[in-house]
CSV table of C-alpha atoms and ligand atoms in Angstrom, one decimal:
chain,number,residue,atom,x,y,z
A,138,MET,CA,-37.1,47.1,3.8
A,139,LYS,CA,-35.1,47.8,7.0
A,140,SER,CA,-33.4,44.4,7.0
A,141,TYR,CA,-31.9,44.8,3.5
A,142,LYS,CA,-28.4,46.1,2.9
A,143,PHE,CA,-27.6,49.7,1.9
A,144,GLU,CA,-27.5,49.1,-1.9
A,145,THR,CA,-30.8,47.1,-1.9
A,146,LYS,CA,-32.6,49.8,0.1
A,147,ALA,CA,-31.2,52.5,-2.1
A,148,ILE,CA,-32.7,50.8,-5.2
A,149,ARG,CA,-35.8,49.2,-3.9
A,150,ALA,CA,-37.3,51.7,-1.5
A,151,GLN,CA,-39.6,53.4,-3.9
A,152,LEU,CA,-43.2,54.6,-4.3
A,153,PRO,CA,-45.8,52.0,-5.1
A,154,LYS,CA,-46.7,51.6,-8.8
A,155,THR,CA,-49.5,53.6,-10.2
A,156,ALA,CA,-52.2,52.1,-12.5
A,157,GLN,CA,-49.7,52.4,-15.4
A,158,GLN,CA,-47.5,49.6,-13.8
A,159,GLU,CA,-44.3,51.7,-14.5
A,160,HIS,CA,-41.0,50.2,-13.4
A,161,SER,CA,-39.2,53.5,-12.8
A,162,VAL,CA,-41.0,56.0,-10.5
A,163,PRO,CA,-42.6,58.9,-12.5
A,164,LEU,CA,-42.3,62.6,-11.9
A,165,PHE,CA,-45.3,64.1,-10.1
A,166,LEU,CA,-45.2,67.7,-11.4
A,167,THR,CA,-48.2,69.0,-9.5
A,168,SER,CA,-48.5,71.9,-7.1
A,169,SER,CA,-51.6,70.6,-5.4
A,170,PHE,CA,-53.6,67.4,-4.8
A,171,THR,CA,-57.3,66.8,-4.9
A,172,PHE,CA,-59.6,65.0,-2.4
A,173,GLU,CA,-62.2,62.3,-3.1
A,174,THR,CA,-64.7,64.0,-0.9
A,175,ALA,CA,-65.1,67.1,1.3
A,176,GLU,CA,-64.8,64.9,4.4
A,177,GLN,CA,-61.5,63.4,3.2
A,178,GLY,CA,-60.1,66.9,2.6
A,179,ALA,CA,-61.1,67.9,6.1
A,180,ALA,CA,-59.4,64.7,7.5
A,181,ILE,CA,-56.2,65.3,5.6
A,182,PHE,CA,-56.1,68.9,6.8
A,183,LYS,CA,-56.6,67.9,10.4
A,184,GLY,CA,-53.8,65.3,10.1
A,185,GLU,CA,-56.3,62.4,10.9
A,186,GLN,CA,-55.6,60.9,7.5
A,187,GLN,CA,-52.4,60.7,5.5
A,188,GLY,CA,-52.3,62.3,2.1
A,189,ASN,CA,-50.6,65.0,0.0
A,190,LEU,CA,-52.2,68.5,0.1
A,191,TYR,CA,-49.8,70.9,-1.6
A,192,SER,CA,-46.2,70.4,-2.8
A,193,ARG,CA,-44.7,72.9,-0.3
A,194,PHE,CA,-45.9,70.5,2.4
A,195,SER,CA,-45.2,67.2,0.6
A,196,ASN,CA,-45.2,65.6,-2.8
A,197,PRO,CA,-44.7,61.9,-3.8
A,198,ASN,CA,-41.2,62.5,-5.2
A,199,THR,CA,-40.0,64.5,-2.2
A,200,ASN,CA,-41.5,61.9,0.1
A,201,GLU,CA,-39.8,59.0,-1.7
A,202,PHE,CA,-36.4,60.8,-1.6
A,203,ILE,CA,-36.6,61.7,2.1
A,204,ASN,CA,-38.0,58.3,3.2
A,205,LYS,CA,-35.2,56.6,1.4
A,206,LEU,CA,-32.6,58.8,2.9
A,207,CYS,CA,-34.0,58.2,6.4
A,208,LEU,CA,-33.7,54.5,5.7
A,209,LEU,CA,-30.1,54.9,4.5
A,210,GLU,CA,-29.1,57.1,7.4
A,211,ASN,CA,-30.8,55.1,10.1
A,212,CYS,CA,-33.1,58.0,10.9
A,213,GLU,CA,-36.7,58.2,12.0
A,214,LYS,CA,-37.9,61.2,10.1
A,215,GLY,CA,-36.7,63.9,7.7
A,216,VAL,CA,-37.5,66.8,5.4
A,217,ALA,CA,-36.1,67.6,2.0
A,218,THR,CA,-34.9,71.2,1.4
A,219,ALA,CA,-34.3,73.4,-1.6
A,220,SER,CA,-30.5,73.3,-1.0
A,221,GLY,CA,-27.9,72.3,1.6
A,222,MET,CA,-27.9,75.9,2.9
A,223,ALA,CA,-31.6,75.8,3.4
A,224,ALA,CA,-31.2,72.6,5.5
A,225,ILE,CA,-28.6,74.3,7.7
A,226,TYR,CA,-30.5,77.6,8.1
A,227,VAL,CA,-33.8,75.8,8.8
A,228,THR,CA,-32.1,73.6,11.5
A,229,PHE,CA,-30.9,76.7,13.3
A,230,ALA,CA,-34.0,78.7,12.9
A,231,SER,CA,-36.4,76.0,14.0
A,232,HIS,CA,-34.4,75.1,17.2
A,233,LEU,CA,-32.8,78.3,18.4
A,234,GLN,CA,-34.2,81.4,20.0
A,235,GLN,CA,-33.1,84.7,21.6
A,236,GLY,CA,-30.7,84.0,24.4
A,237,ASP,CA,-29.4,80.7,23.1
A,238,HIS,CA,-25.8,79.8,22.4
A,239,ILE,CA,-24.4,77.5,19.7
A,240,VAL,CA,-21.0,75.8,19.5
A,241,ALA,CA,-19.7,75.0,16.1
A,242,SER,CA,-16.4,74.0,14.6
A,243,LYS,CA,-14.4,76.7,12.6
A,244,ASN,CA,-13.8,74.2,9.9
A,245,ILE,CA,-17.2,74.3,8.2
A,246,PHE,CA,-18.7,75.4,4.9
A,247,GLY,CA,-18.2,79.1,4.4
A,248,ASN,CA,-21.9,80.1,4.1
A,249,ALA,CA,-22.7,78.0,7.3
A,250,LEU,CA,-20.1,80.1,9.1
A,251,HIS,CA,-21.6,83.2,7.7
A,252,ILE,CA,-25.1,82.4,9.1
A,253,ILE,CA,-23.5,81.7,12.5
A,254,LYS,CA,-21.4,84.9,12.6
A,255,GLU,CA,-23.7,87.4,10.8
A,256,TYR,CA,-27.4,86.2,11.0
A,257,LEU,CA,-27.8,84.4,14.3
A,258,PRO,CA,-26.4,87.3,16.4
A,259,LYS,CA,-29.2,89.5,14.8
A,260,MET,CA,-31.7,87.1,16.5
A,261,GLY,CA,-29.8,87.3,19.8
A,262,ILE,CA,-28.1,84.0,19.5
A,263,THR,CA,-24.4,83.8,20.5
A,264,TYR,CA,-21.8,81.4,19.3
A,265,THR,CA,-18.4,79.9,20.1
A,266,LEU,CA,-16.2,78.5,17.3
A,267,VAL,CA,-13.7,75.7,18.1
A,268,GLU,CA,-11.1,73.6,16.3
A,269,VAL,CA,-12.9,70.5,15.0
A,270,ASP,CA,-10.3,68.0,16.3
A,271,LYS,CA,-9.6,69.6,19.7
A,272,ALA,CA,-11.6,67.8,22.4
A,273,ASN,CA,-10.8,70.4,25.1
A,274,GLU,CA,-12.0,73.3,23.0
A,275,TRP,CA,-15.4,71.6,22.6
A,276,GLN,CA,-15.6,71.0,26.3
A,277,GLU,CA,-14.6,74.5,27.3
A,278,ALA,CA,-17.0,76.1,24.8
A,279,VAL,CA,-20.2,74.6,26.3
A,280,LYS,CA,-22.2,77.1,28.4
A,281,PRO,CA,-25.4,76.7,30.4
A,282,ASN,CA,-27.4,78.2,27.5
A,283,THR,CA,-25.8,76.1,24.8
A,284,LYS,CA,-28.6,74.5,22.8
A,285,LEU,CA,-27.0,73.2,19.6
A,286,LEU,CA,-23.6,71.7,18.6
A,287,TYR,CA,-22.8,71.9,14.9
A,288,VAL,CA,-20.1,70.0,13.1
A,289,GLU,CA,-18.9,68.9,9.7
A,290,THR,CA,-16.8,65.7,9.3
A,291,PRO,CA,-14.7,65.3,7.3
A,292,ALA,CA,-14.2,69.0,7.3
A,293,ASN,CA,-13.5,71.2,4.3
A,294,PRO,CA,-10.8,71.5,2.9
A,295,THR,CA,-8.3,69.8,5.3
A,296,LEU,CA,-10.5,66.7,5.9
A,297,LYS,CA,-10.0,66.9,9.7
A,298,LEU,CA,-12.5,64.6,11.5
A,299,ALA,CA,-14.7,65.3,14.4
A,300,ASP,CA,-14.9,62.4,16.9
A,301,LEU,CA,-18.7,61.7,16.7
A,302,SER,CA,-18.9,59.5,19.8
A,303,PHE,CA,-17.0,62.0,21.9
A,304,LEU,CA,-19.2,64.9,20.8
A,305,ASN,CA,-22.4,62.8,21.2
A,306,ASN,CA,-21.4,62.1,24.9
A,307,LEU,CA,-20.8,65.8,25.4
A,308,CYS,CA,-24.1,66.7,23.9
A,309,LYS,CA,-26.1,64.1,25.9
A,310,ALA,CA,-24.4,65.2,29.2
A,311,HIS,CA,-25.6,68.8,28.6
A,312,ASN,CA,-28.9,68.3,26.8
A,313,ILE,CA,-27.6,69.8,23.6
A,314,LEU,CA,-28.9,69.1,20.1
A,315,PHE,CA,-26.2,67.3,18.2
A,316,VAL,CA,-26.2,68.2,14.5
A,317,VAL,CA,-23.8,66.8,11.9
A,318,ASP,CA,-23.3,67.9,8.3
A,319,ASN,CA,-22.6,64.6,6.6
A,320,CYS,CA,-22.1,66.0,3.1
A,321,PHE,CA,-18.4,65.1,2.5
A,322,ALA,CA,-18.9,61.4,3.6
A,323,SER,CA,-22.3,60.8,2.1
A,324,PRO,CA,-24.7,58.3,3.8
A,325,TYR,CA,-22.8,55.4,2.3
A,326,LEU,CA,-19.5,56.1,4.1
A,327,GLN,CA,-20.8,57.4,7.4
A,328,GLN,CA,-24.1,57.4,9.3
A,329,PRO,CA,-23.8,59.9,12.2
A,330,ALA,CA,-27.1,58.8,13.7
A,331,LYS,CA,-25.4,55.5,14.6
A,332,PHE,CA,-23.1,57.6,16.9
A,333,GLY,CA,-26.0,59.4,18.4
A,334,ALA,CA,-26.5,62.5,16.2
A,335,ASP,CA,-29.9,64.0,16.6
A,336,LEU,CA,-30.0,65.6,13.2
A,337,VAL,CA,-28.0,64.9,10.0
A,338,ILE,CA,-27.7,67.5,7.3
A,339,HIS,CA,-26.9,67.0,3.6
A,340,SER,CA,-26.2,69.1,0.7
A,341,ALA,CA,-27.6,66.6,-1.8
A,342,THR,CA,-26.1,68.8,-4.5
A,343,LYS,CA,-22.8,67.0,-4.0
A,344,PHE,CA,-22.2,63.3,-3.9
A,345,ILE,CA,-25.9,62.4,-3.6
A,346,ASP,CA,-26.7,64.0,-7.0
A,347,GLY,CA,-23.2,63.0,-8.0
A,348,GLN,CA,-23.5,64.5,-11.5
A,349,GLY,CA,-23.5,68.2,-10.9
A,350,ARG,CA,-27.1,68.7,-12.1
A,351,VAL,CA,-29.4,69.9,-9.3
A,352,LEU,CA,-29.4,71.7,-6.0
A,353,GLY,CA,-31.0,70.0,-3.0
A,354,GLY,CA,-30.7,69.3,0.6
A,355,ALA,CA,-32.1,67.2,3.5
A,356,ILE,CA,-32.4,67.1,7.2
A,357,VAL,CA,-32.9,63.6,8.7
A,358,GLY,CA,-32.9,62.6,12.3
A,359,LYS,CA,-34.9,61.8,15.4
A,360,GLU,CA,-38.6,62.2,15.3
A,361,GLN,CA,-39.0,65.3,17.4
A,362,PRO,CA,-36.3,67.6,16.1
A,363,ALA,CA,-36.9,66.5,12.5
A,364,THR,CA,-40.6,67.3,12.9
A,365,ALA,CA,-39.7,70.8,14.1
A,366,CYS,CA,-37.7,71.3,10.9
A,367,TYR,CA,-40.5,69.9,8.8
A,368,ASP,CA,-43.1,72.2,10.4
A,369,PHE,CA,-40.8,75.2,9.9
A,370,ILE,CA,-40.2,74.4,6.2
A,371,ARG,CA,-43.9,73.7,5.5
A,372,ARG,CA,-44.7,77.2,6.6
A,373,THR,CA,-41.7,79.2,5.5
A,374,GLY,CA,-41.2,77.5,2.1
A,375,ALA,CA,-37.6,76.2,1.6
A,376,SER,CA,-39.1,73.0,0.2
A,377,LEU,CA,-37.3,70.8,-2.4
A,378,SER,CA,-38.9,70.9,-5.9
A,379,PRO,CA,-40.5,67.6,-7.1
A,380,PHE,CA,-38.2,67.6,-10.1
A,381,ASN,CA,-35.0,67.8,-8.1
A,382,ALA,CA,-36.3,65.2,-5.6
A,383,TRP,CA,-37.0,62.9,-8.5
A,384,VAL,CA,-33.5,63.3,-9.8
A,385,LEU,CA,-32.0,62.9,-6.3
A,386,SER,CA,-34.0,59.8,-5.5
A,387,LYS,CA,-32.7,58.1,-8.7
A,388,SER,CA,-29.2,59.3,-7.8
A,389,LEU,CA,-29.4,57.5,-4.5
A,390,GLU,CA,-29.9,54.2,-6.5
A,391,THR,CA,-26.3,54.4,-7.7
A,392,LEU,CA,-24.7,56.2,-4.6
A,393,ALA,CA,-22.9,53.1,-3.3
A,394,ILE,CA,-21.3,52.0,-6.5
A,395,ARG,CA,-20.3,55.6,-7.3
A,396,MET,CA,-18.8,56.2,-3.8
A,397,ASP,CA,-16.8,52.9,-4.1
A,398,ARG,CA,-15.2,54.2,-7.3
A,399,HIS,CA,-14.7,57.8,-6.0
A,400,CYS,CA,-12.9,56.2,-3.0
A,401,ASP,CA,-10.8,53.8,-5.0
A,402,ASN,CA,-9.7,56.6,-7.4
A,403,ALA,CA,-9.0,59.0,-4.5
A,404,ILE,CA,-6.8,56.7,-2.5
A,405,ALA,CA,-4.8,55.7,-5.6
A,406,ILE,CA,-4.2,59.4,-6.3
A,407,ALA,CA,-3.3,60.1,-2.6
A,408,GLN,CA,-0.8,57.2,-2.7
A,409,TYR,CA,0.7,58.4,-5.9
A,410,LEU,CA,1.1,62.0,-4.5
A,411,SER,CA,2.7,60.7,-1.3
A,412,THR,CA,5.6,59.3,-3.3
A,413,HIS,CA,6.1,62.4,-5.4
A,414,PRO,CA,9.2,64.4,-4.5
A,415,LYS,CA,7.5,67.8,-5.3
A,416,ILE,CA,4.5,67.2,-3.0
A,417,LYS,CA,5.1,68.2,0.6
A,418,LYS,CA,2.1,66.8,2.3
A,419,VAL,CA,-0.9,64.6,1.4
A,420,ILE,CA,-4.1,64.6,3.3
A,421,TYR,CA,-6.5,61.7,2.9
A,422,PRO,CA,-8.4,60.0,5.8
A,423,PHE,CA,-7.5,56.4,4.9
A,424,LEU,CA,-3.8,57.0,4.4
A,425,HIS,CA,-1.7,55.6,7.3
A,426,SER,CA,0.0,59.0,7.6
A,427,PHE,CA,-3.3,60.8,8.4
A,428,PRO,CA,-3.2,61.9,12.0
A,429,GLN,CA,-6.7,60.7,12.7
A,430,TYR,CA,-6.4,57.4,10.7
A,431,GLN,CA,-7.8,55.3,13.6
A,432,LEU,CA,-10.8,57.5,14.0
A,433,ALA,CA,-11.4,57.5,10.2
A,434,LYS,CA,-11.4,53.7,10.3
A,435,LYS,CA,-13.9,53.7,13.2
A,436,GLN,CA,-16.4,56.2,11.7
A,437,MET,CA,-16.1,55.8,8.0
A,438,LEU,CA,-16.4,52.8,5.6
A,439,LYS,CA,-13.8,54.3,3.2
A,440,GLY,CA,-11.8,57.5,2.9
A,441,GLY,CA,-14.1,59.5,0.7
A,442,GLY,CA,-13.7,61.3,-2.7
A,443,LEU,CA,-11.7,64.3,-1.6
A,444,VAL,CA,-7.9,64.5,-1.4
A,445,ALA,CA,-6.0,67.6,-0.3
A,446,PHE,CA,-2.2,68.2,-0.7
A,447,GLU,CA,0.4,70.8,-0.4
A,448,ILE,CA,2.5,71.4,-3.6
A,449,GLY,CA,6.1,72.5,-3.4
A,450,GLY,CA,6.2,76.3,-3.7
A,451,GLY,CA,3.4,78.8,-3.1
A,452,ILE,CA,0.4,80.4,-4.9
A,453,THR,CA,2.3,80.7,-8.2
A,454,GLU,CA,3.1,77.0,-8.4
A,455,SER,CA,-0.4,76.2,-7.2
A,456,HIS,CA,-2.0,78.3,-10.0
A,457,GLN,CA,0.5,76.9,-12.6
A,458,PHE,CA,-0.5,73.4,-11.5
A,459,LEU,CA,-4.2,74.1,-11.9
A,460,ASN,CA,-3.7,75.6,-15.3
A,461,ALA,CA,-1.5,72.7,-16.5
A,462,LEU,CA,-4.2,70.1,-15.8
A,463,ASN,CA,-6.3,69.0,-18.8
A,464,LEU,CA,-8.8,66.6,-17.3
A,465,TYR,CA,-9.7,68.2,-13.9
A,466,SER,CA,-12.4,71.0,-14.0
A,467,LEU,CA,-11.5,74.3,-12.4
A,468,THR,CA,-14.5,74.9,-10.2
A,469,SER,CA,-15.1,75.1,-6.5
A,470,ASN,CA,-17.9,72.4,-6.5
A,471,LEU,CA,-17.3,68.9,-5.3
A,472,GLY,CA,-18.9,65.4,-5.4
A,473,ASP,CA,-19.3,65.3,-9.2
A,474,CYS,CA,-18.5,62.4,-11.5
A,475,ARG,CA,-16.1,64.8,-13.2
A,476,SER,CA,-12.9,65.4,-11.3
A,477,ILE,CA,-12.5,68.9,-9.9
A,478,VAL,CA,-9.4,70.8,-8.7
A,479,THR,CA,-9.7,73.8,-6.3
A,480,HIS,CA,-7.3,76.2,-4.8
A,481,PRO,CA,-9.0,77.1,-1.5
A,482,ALA,CA,-6.8,80.1,-0.5
A,483,SER,CA,-7.7,82.1,-3.6
A,484,THR,CA,-11.4,80.8,-4.0
A,485,THR,CA,-13.5,79.2,-1.3
A,486,HIS,CA,-11.4,80.7,1.6
A,487,SER,CA,-10.4,84.0,-0.1
A,488,LYS,CA,-12.7,86.0,2.2
A,489,LEU,CA,-10.6,85.0,5.2
A,490,THR,CA,-7.5,87.0,6.2
A,491,THR,CA,-4.2,85.2,5.8
A,492,ALA,CA,-4.1,84.7,9.6
A,493,GLU,CA,-7.6,83.2,9.5
A,494,GLN,CA,-6.6,81.0,6.6
A,495,LEU,CA,-3.6,79.7,8.4
A,496,ALA,CA,-5.7,79.0,11.5
A,497,VAL,CA,-7.7,76.5,9.5
A,498,GLU,CA,-4.5,75.3,7.8
A,499,VAL,CA,-5.5,76.7,4.4
A,500,THR,CA,-1.9,77.4,3.2
A,501,PRO,CA,-1.1,79.2,-0.1
A,502,ASN,CA,0.0,75.9,-1.6
A,503,LEU,CA,-2.9,73.8,-0.5
A,504,ILE,CA,-4.8,72.1,-3.4
A,505,ARG,CA,-8.1,70.2,-3.1
A,506,LEU,CA,-9.2,67.5,-5.5
A,507,SER,CA,-12.7,66.2,-5.7
A,508,VAL,CA,-11.8,62.9,-7.4
A,509,GLY,CA,-14.4,61.8,-10.0
A,510,LEU,CA,-15.2,58.6,-11.8
A,511,GLU,CA,-13.0,58.9,-14.8
A,512,HIS,CA,-10.4,56.1,-15.4
A,513,ILE,CA,-7.7,56.2,-12.8
A,514,ASP,CA,-4.9,55.8,-15.4
A,515,ASP,CA,-6.1,59.1,-17.1
A,516,LEU,CA,-6.4,60.9,-13.8
A,517,LEU,CA,-2.9,59.9,-12.6
A,518,GLN,CA,-1.3,60.7,-16.0
A,519,ASP,CA,-2.9,64.2,-16.0
A,520,ILE,CA,-1.4,65.0,-12.6
A,521,GLU,CA,1.9,63.6,-13.6
A,522,GLN,CA,2.2,65.7,-16.7
A,523,ALA,CA,1.0,68.9,-14.9
A,524,LEU,CA,3.6,68.4,-12.2
A,525,GLN,CA,6.2,68.0,-14.9
A,526,ILE,CA,5.2,71.3,-16.5
A,527,VAL,CA,5.3,73.2,-13.1
A,528,PHE,CA,8.6,71.8,-12.0
A,529,SER,CA,10.4,71.6,-15.4
B,863,PLP,C1,-22.0,72.6,-0.6
B,863,PLP,C2,-22.1,72.4,0.9
B,863,PLP,C3,-23.2,73.0,1.6
B,863,PLP,C4,-24.2,73.9,1.0
B,863,PLP,O1,-25.0,73.2,0.1
B,863,PLP,P1,-25.8,73.8,-1.1
B,863,PLP,O2,-26.6,72.7,-1.7
B,863,PLP,O3,-24.8,74.4,-2.1
B,863,PLP,O4,-26.7,74.9,-0.6
B,863,PLP,C5,-23.2,72.7,3.0
B,863,PLP,N1,-22.3,72.0,3.6
B,863,PLP,C6,-21.2,71.4,2.9
B,863,PLP,C7,-20.2,70.6,3.6
B,863,PLP,C8,-21.1,71.6,1.5
B,863,PLP,O5,-20.1,71.1,0.9
């Protein structure tokens, strides 16, 4: 399987057929598994023989999903989790202890930031937050007790990139576990393990599902740190349900073709907005005007499905624009086949003070689009008519 291309692996890496000779992998809704003999049960419990015991530990559907994701991310081992947040929390909880220090970028998913700022200190774990694209801040943040470096790239909502090779070198020089949340790019556009990441985290709820149906997450990476996460989940219970794993494994079959369309639609919208007189700034990693364009080309296959831009005016014009759109859903989710529009300052980033918002460049007129799979003509036409209403 390893020698095949991404698309082939995503479709053909599946469980062996059962006696029914089914073509599409069935759903194994079972909480436990039986043994042929008492001796076999003993051997599986001891780990001398491979086999499923109980679906908190493993299940054919979760195994298929995670094994496929490992193949796609060039990783050795992994574990599927109940959500993206479970993957993030488990990674911290299974690798950090009292007295340790973590360095993370400020530009990460809100709940991940909350864990770092509110829950880790309760366990005696300290943190330093840095600007994702400032090399000197990362270097200065490292302490003798730094055990883990955590980053998201592209980062929400300003799509700033972390330089994965640079961060990997920093981690390897100081014996720090290098963890990357690869949710915005998806495994198709970027594989952080190729740049040396020890663990790669996904909220499978986003582009991997791609149709806004189920929650799920995953941690994949090098054998030893991924095993530590697996052992923690097996005992503490944030396992992925077999049903969600079944949905997500089938979703991976179409990830490449969906991401291609997300990216084609997104860059067309970014280019259109760049020429519009009422739009002040357009942010998209594969636009030449993107400050880290070269880095984007180095790390990512395409620019991704998210576009951010600043509309002329402030919060009033932003809200008017959202309300004038017909086709884009008003929700804060992303990575769906349905296009979504979000106003970060009044939703996802509303818990931050104005100063904190500006520090991560969330201005009152910043708008984020998660570009879906609808026809590009309809998506462009809807933006055009909404801008006409706001600025008429
Ligand atoms: C949504 C998201 C998460 C959290 O994932 P859930 O599946 O909602 O728990 C983590 N990281 C990023 C970048 C996300 O977008």
